[in-house]
PDB file of C-alpha atoms in Angstrom:
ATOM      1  CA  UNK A   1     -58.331  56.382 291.847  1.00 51.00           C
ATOM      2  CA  UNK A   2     -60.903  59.239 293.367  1.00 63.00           C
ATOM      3  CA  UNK A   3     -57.959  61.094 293.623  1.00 85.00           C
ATOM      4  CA  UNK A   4     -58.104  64.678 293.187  1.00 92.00           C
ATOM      5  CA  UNK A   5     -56.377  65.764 290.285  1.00 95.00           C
ATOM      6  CA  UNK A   6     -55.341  69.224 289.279  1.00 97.00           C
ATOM      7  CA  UNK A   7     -54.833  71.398 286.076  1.00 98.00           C
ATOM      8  CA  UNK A   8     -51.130  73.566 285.611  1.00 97.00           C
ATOM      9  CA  UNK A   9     -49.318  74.678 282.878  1.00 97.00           C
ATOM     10  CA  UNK A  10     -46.795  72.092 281.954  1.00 97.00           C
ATOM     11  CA  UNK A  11     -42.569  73.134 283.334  1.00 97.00           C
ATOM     12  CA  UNK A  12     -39.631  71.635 282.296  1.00 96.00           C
ATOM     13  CA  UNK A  13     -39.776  68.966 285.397  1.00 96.00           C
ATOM     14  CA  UNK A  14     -42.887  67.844 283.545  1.00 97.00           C
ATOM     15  CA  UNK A  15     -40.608  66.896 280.699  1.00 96.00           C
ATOM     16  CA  UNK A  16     -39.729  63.284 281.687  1.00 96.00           C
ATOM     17  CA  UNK A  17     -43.647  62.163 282.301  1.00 96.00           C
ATOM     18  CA  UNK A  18     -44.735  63.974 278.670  1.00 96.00           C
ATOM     19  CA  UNK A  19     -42.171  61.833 277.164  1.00 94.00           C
ATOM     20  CA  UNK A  20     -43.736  59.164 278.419  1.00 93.00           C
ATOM     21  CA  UNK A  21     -47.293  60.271 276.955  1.00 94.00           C
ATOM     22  CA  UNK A  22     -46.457  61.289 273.809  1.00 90.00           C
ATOM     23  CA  UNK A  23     -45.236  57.346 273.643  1.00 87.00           C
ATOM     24  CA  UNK A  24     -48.427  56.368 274.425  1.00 86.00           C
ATOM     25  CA  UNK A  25     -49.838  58.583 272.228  1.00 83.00           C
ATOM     26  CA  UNK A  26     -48.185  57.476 269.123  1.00 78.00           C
ATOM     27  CA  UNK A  27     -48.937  53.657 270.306  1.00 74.00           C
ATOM     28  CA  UNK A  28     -52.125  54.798 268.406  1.00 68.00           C
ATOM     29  CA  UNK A  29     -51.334  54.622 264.810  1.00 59.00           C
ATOM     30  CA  UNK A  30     -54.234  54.489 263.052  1.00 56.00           C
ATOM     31  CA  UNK A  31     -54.580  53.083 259.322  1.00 54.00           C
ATOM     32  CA  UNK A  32     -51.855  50.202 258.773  1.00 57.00           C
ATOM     33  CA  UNK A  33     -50.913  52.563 255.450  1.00 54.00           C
ATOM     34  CA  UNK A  34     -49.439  54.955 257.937  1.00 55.00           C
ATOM     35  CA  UNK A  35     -46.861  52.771 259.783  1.00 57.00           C
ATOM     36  CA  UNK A  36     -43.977  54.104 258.402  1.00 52.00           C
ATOM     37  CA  UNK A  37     -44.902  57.131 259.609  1.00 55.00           C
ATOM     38  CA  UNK A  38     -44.907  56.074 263.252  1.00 55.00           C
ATOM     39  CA  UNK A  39     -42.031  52.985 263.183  1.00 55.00           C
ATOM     40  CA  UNK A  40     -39.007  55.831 263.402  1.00 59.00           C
ATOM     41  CA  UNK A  41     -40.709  57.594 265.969  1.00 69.00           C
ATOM     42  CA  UNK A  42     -38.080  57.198 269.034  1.00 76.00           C
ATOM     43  CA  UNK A  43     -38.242  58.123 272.793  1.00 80.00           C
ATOM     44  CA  UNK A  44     -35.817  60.263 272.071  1.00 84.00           C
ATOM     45  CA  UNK A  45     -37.692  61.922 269.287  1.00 86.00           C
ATOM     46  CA  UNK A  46     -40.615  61.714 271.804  1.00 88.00           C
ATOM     47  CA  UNK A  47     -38.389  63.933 274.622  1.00 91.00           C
ATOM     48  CA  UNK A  48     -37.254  66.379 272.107  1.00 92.00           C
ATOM     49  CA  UNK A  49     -40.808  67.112 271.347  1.00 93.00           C
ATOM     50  CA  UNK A  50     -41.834  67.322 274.877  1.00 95.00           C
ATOM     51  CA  UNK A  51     -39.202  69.671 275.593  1.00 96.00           C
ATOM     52  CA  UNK A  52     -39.528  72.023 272.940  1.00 96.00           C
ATOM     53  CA  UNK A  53     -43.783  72.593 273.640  1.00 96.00           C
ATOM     54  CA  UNK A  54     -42.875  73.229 276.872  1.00 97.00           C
ATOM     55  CA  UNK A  55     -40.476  75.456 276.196  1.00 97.00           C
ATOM     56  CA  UNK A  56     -42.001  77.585 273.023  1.00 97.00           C
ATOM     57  CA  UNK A  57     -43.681  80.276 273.854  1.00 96.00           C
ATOM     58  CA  UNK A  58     -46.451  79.754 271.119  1.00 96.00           C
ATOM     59  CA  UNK A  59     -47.452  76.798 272.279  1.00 97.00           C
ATOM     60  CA  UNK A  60     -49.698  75.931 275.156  1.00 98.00           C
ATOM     61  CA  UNK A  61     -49.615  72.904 277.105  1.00 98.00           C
ATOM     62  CA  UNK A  62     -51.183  71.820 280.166  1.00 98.00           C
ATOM     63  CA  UNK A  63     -51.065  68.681 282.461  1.00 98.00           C
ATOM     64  CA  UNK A  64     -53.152  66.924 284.725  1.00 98.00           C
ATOM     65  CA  UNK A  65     -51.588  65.863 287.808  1.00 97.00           C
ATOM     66  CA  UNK A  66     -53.178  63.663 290.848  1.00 95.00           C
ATOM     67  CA  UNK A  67     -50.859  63.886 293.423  1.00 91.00           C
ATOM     68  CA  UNK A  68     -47.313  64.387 292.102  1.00 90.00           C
ATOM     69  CA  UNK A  69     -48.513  61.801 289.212  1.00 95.00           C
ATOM     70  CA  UNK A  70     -49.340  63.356 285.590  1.00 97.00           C
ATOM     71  CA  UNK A  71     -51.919  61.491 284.373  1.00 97.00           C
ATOM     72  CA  UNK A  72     -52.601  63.349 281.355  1.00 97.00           C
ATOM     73  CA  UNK A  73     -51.959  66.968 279.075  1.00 98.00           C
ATOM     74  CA  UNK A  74     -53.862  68.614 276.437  1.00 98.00           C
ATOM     75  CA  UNK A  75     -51.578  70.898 273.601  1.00 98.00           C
ATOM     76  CA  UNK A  76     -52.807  73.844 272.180  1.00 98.00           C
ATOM     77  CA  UNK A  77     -52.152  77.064 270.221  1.00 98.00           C
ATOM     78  CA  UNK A  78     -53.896  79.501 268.737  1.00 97.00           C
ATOM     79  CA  UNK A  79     -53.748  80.668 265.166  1.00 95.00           C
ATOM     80  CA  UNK A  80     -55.502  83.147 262.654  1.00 94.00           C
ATOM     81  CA  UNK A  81     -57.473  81.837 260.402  1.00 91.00           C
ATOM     82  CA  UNK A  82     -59.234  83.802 257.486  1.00 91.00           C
ATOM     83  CA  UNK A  83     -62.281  83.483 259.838  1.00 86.00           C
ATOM     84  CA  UNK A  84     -60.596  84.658 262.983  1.00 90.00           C
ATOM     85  CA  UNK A  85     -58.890  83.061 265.934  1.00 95.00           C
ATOM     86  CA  UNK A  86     -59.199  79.479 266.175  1.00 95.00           C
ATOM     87  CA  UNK A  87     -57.803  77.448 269.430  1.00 97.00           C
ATOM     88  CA  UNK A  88     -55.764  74.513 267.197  1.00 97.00           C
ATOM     89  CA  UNK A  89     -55.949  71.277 270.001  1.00 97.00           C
ATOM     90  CA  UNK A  90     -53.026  69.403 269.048  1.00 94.00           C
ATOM     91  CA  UNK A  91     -53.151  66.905 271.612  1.00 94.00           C
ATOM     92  CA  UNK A  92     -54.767  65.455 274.204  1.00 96.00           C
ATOM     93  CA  UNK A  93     -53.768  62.051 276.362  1.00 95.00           C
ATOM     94  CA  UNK A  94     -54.780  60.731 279.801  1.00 96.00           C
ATOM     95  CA  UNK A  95     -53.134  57.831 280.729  1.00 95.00           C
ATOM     96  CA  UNK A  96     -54.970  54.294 280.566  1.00 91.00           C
ATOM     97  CA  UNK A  97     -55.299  53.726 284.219  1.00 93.00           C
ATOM     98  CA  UNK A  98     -57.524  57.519 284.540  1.00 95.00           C
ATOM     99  CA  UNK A  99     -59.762  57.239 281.673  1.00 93.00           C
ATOM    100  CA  UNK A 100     -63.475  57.603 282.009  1.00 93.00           C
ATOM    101  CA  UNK A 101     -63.002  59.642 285.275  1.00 95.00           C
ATOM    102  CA  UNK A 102     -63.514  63.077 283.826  1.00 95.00           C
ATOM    103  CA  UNK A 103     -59.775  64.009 282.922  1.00 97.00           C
ATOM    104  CA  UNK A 104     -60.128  64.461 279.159  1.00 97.00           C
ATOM    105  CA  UNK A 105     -63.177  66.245 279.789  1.00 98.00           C
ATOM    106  CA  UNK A 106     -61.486  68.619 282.448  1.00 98.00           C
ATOM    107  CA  UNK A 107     -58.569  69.598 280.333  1.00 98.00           C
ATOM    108  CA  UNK A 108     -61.079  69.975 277.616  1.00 98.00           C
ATOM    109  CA  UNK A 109     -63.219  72.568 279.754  1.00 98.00           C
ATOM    110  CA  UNK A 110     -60.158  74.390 280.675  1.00 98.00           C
ATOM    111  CA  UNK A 111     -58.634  74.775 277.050  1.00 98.00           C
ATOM    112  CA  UNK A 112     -62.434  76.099 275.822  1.00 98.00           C
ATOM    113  CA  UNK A 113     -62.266  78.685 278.533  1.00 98.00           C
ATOM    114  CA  UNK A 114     -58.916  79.670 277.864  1.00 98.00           C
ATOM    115  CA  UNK A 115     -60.297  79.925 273.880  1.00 97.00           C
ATOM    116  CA  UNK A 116     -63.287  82.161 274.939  1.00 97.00           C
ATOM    117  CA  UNK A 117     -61.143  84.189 276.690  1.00 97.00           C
ATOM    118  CA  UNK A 118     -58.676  84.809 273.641  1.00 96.00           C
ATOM    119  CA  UNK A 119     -62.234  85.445 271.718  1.00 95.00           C
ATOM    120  CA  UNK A 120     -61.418  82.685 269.381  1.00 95.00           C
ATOM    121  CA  UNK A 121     -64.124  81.794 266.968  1.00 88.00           C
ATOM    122  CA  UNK A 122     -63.707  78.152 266.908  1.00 94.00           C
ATOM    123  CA  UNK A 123     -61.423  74.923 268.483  1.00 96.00           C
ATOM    124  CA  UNK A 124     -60.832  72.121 266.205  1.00 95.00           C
ATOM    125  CA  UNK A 125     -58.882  69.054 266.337  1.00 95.00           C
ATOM    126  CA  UNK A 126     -58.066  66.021 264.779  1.00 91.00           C
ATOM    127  CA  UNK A 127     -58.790  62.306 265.506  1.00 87.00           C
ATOM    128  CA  UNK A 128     -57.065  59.677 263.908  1.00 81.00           C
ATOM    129  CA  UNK A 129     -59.197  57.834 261.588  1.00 79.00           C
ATOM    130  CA  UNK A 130     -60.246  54.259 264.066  1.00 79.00           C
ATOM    131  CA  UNK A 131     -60.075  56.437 266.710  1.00 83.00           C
ATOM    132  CA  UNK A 132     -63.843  55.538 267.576  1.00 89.00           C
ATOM    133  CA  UNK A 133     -63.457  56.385 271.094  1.00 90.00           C
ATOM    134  CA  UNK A 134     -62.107  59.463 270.657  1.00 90.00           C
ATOM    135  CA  UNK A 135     -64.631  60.583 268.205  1.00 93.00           C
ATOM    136  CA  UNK A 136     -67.258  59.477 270.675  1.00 95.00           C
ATOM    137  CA  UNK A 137     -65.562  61.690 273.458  1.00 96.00           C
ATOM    138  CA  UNK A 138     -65.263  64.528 271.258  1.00 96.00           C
ATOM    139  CA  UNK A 139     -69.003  64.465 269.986  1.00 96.00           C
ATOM    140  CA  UNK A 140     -70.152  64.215 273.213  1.00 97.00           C
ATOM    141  CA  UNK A 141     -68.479  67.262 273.819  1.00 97.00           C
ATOM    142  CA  UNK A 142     -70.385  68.866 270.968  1.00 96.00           C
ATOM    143  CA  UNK A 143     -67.576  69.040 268.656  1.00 96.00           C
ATOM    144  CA  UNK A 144     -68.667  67.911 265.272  1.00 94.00           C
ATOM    145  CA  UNK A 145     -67.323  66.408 262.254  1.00 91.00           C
ATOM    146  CA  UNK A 146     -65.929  69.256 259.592  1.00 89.00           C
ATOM    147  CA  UNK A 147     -63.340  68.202 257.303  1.00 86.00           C
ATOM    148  CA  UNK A 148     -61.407  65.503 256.295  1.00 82.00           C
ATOM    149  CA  UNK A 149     -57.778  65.792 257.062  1.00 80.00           C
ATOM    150  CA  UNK A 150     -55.187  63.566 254.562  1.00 81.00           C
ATOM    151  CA  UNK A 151     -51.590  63.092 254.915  1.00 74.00           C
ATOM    152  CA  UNK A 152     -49.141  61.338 252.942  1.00 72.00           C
ATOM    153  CA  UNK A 153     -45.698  59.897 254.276  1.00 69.00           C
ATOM    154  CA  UNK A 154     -42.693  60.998 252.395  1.00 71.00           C
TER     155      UNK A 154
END
């Protein structure tokens, strides 16, 4: 798998292969308190949500691709914030198979660029709490720990 891959913004043909992802995304659920949360969660819950990032023009969304296989994306948008600009990275997924060969880290580089050029003060993100590996991958990107994000399932 030394295959080159390449960065584009995400098109509706890309639809079908972010469904997939987002499935494996939410195949992460984190604390056992939040498994209601994710039990409903349906392909075709999954599709609609693919469909309508790549369709809204207020959110960004990019995918890797090696070959005519995507192997990952990375979501973003940007928002003000009573500090300024902030690039918000919603989410970020490279398939099994292609982690630890510099995806997540590509994607990353791309979406910081893309921030610096908006002149946004700040990215931030969330990882799900367990998510050990990707707070390792995100510190070694020199993101830090900031806040502490709750939610509660209605």
């Amino acid at each position: 798998m030394s295959q080159r891959v390449d960065l584009r913004s995400a098109t509706e043909a890309h639809v079908p292969r972010l469904t997939q992802l987002y499935i494996e995304l939410i195949e992460f659920k984190g604390p056992d308190e939040l498994e209601a949360v994710w039990v409903n969660t349906s392909a075709s819950t999954c599709a609609e949500v693919a469909k309508h990032d790549v369709e809204s023009p207020d959110i960004n969304l990019y995918v890797a691709e090696a070959g005519s296989e995507v192997v990952g994306f990375i979501k973003y948008t940007f928002e003000e914030k009573t500090w300024g600009k902030t690039c918000e990275i919603a989410s970020l997924v490279v398939t099994e198979p292609w982690r630890s060969k510099g995806i997540g880290k590509k994607l990353m580089a791309l979406v910081e660029q893309k921030a610096r050029d908006a002149e946004t003060k700040v990215a931030s993100l969330h990882v799900l709490v367990g998510n050990e590996e990707g707070e390792g991958f995100y510190e070694g990107l020199d993101y830090i720990p900031y806040a502490t994000h709750y939610i509660k399932p209605l």
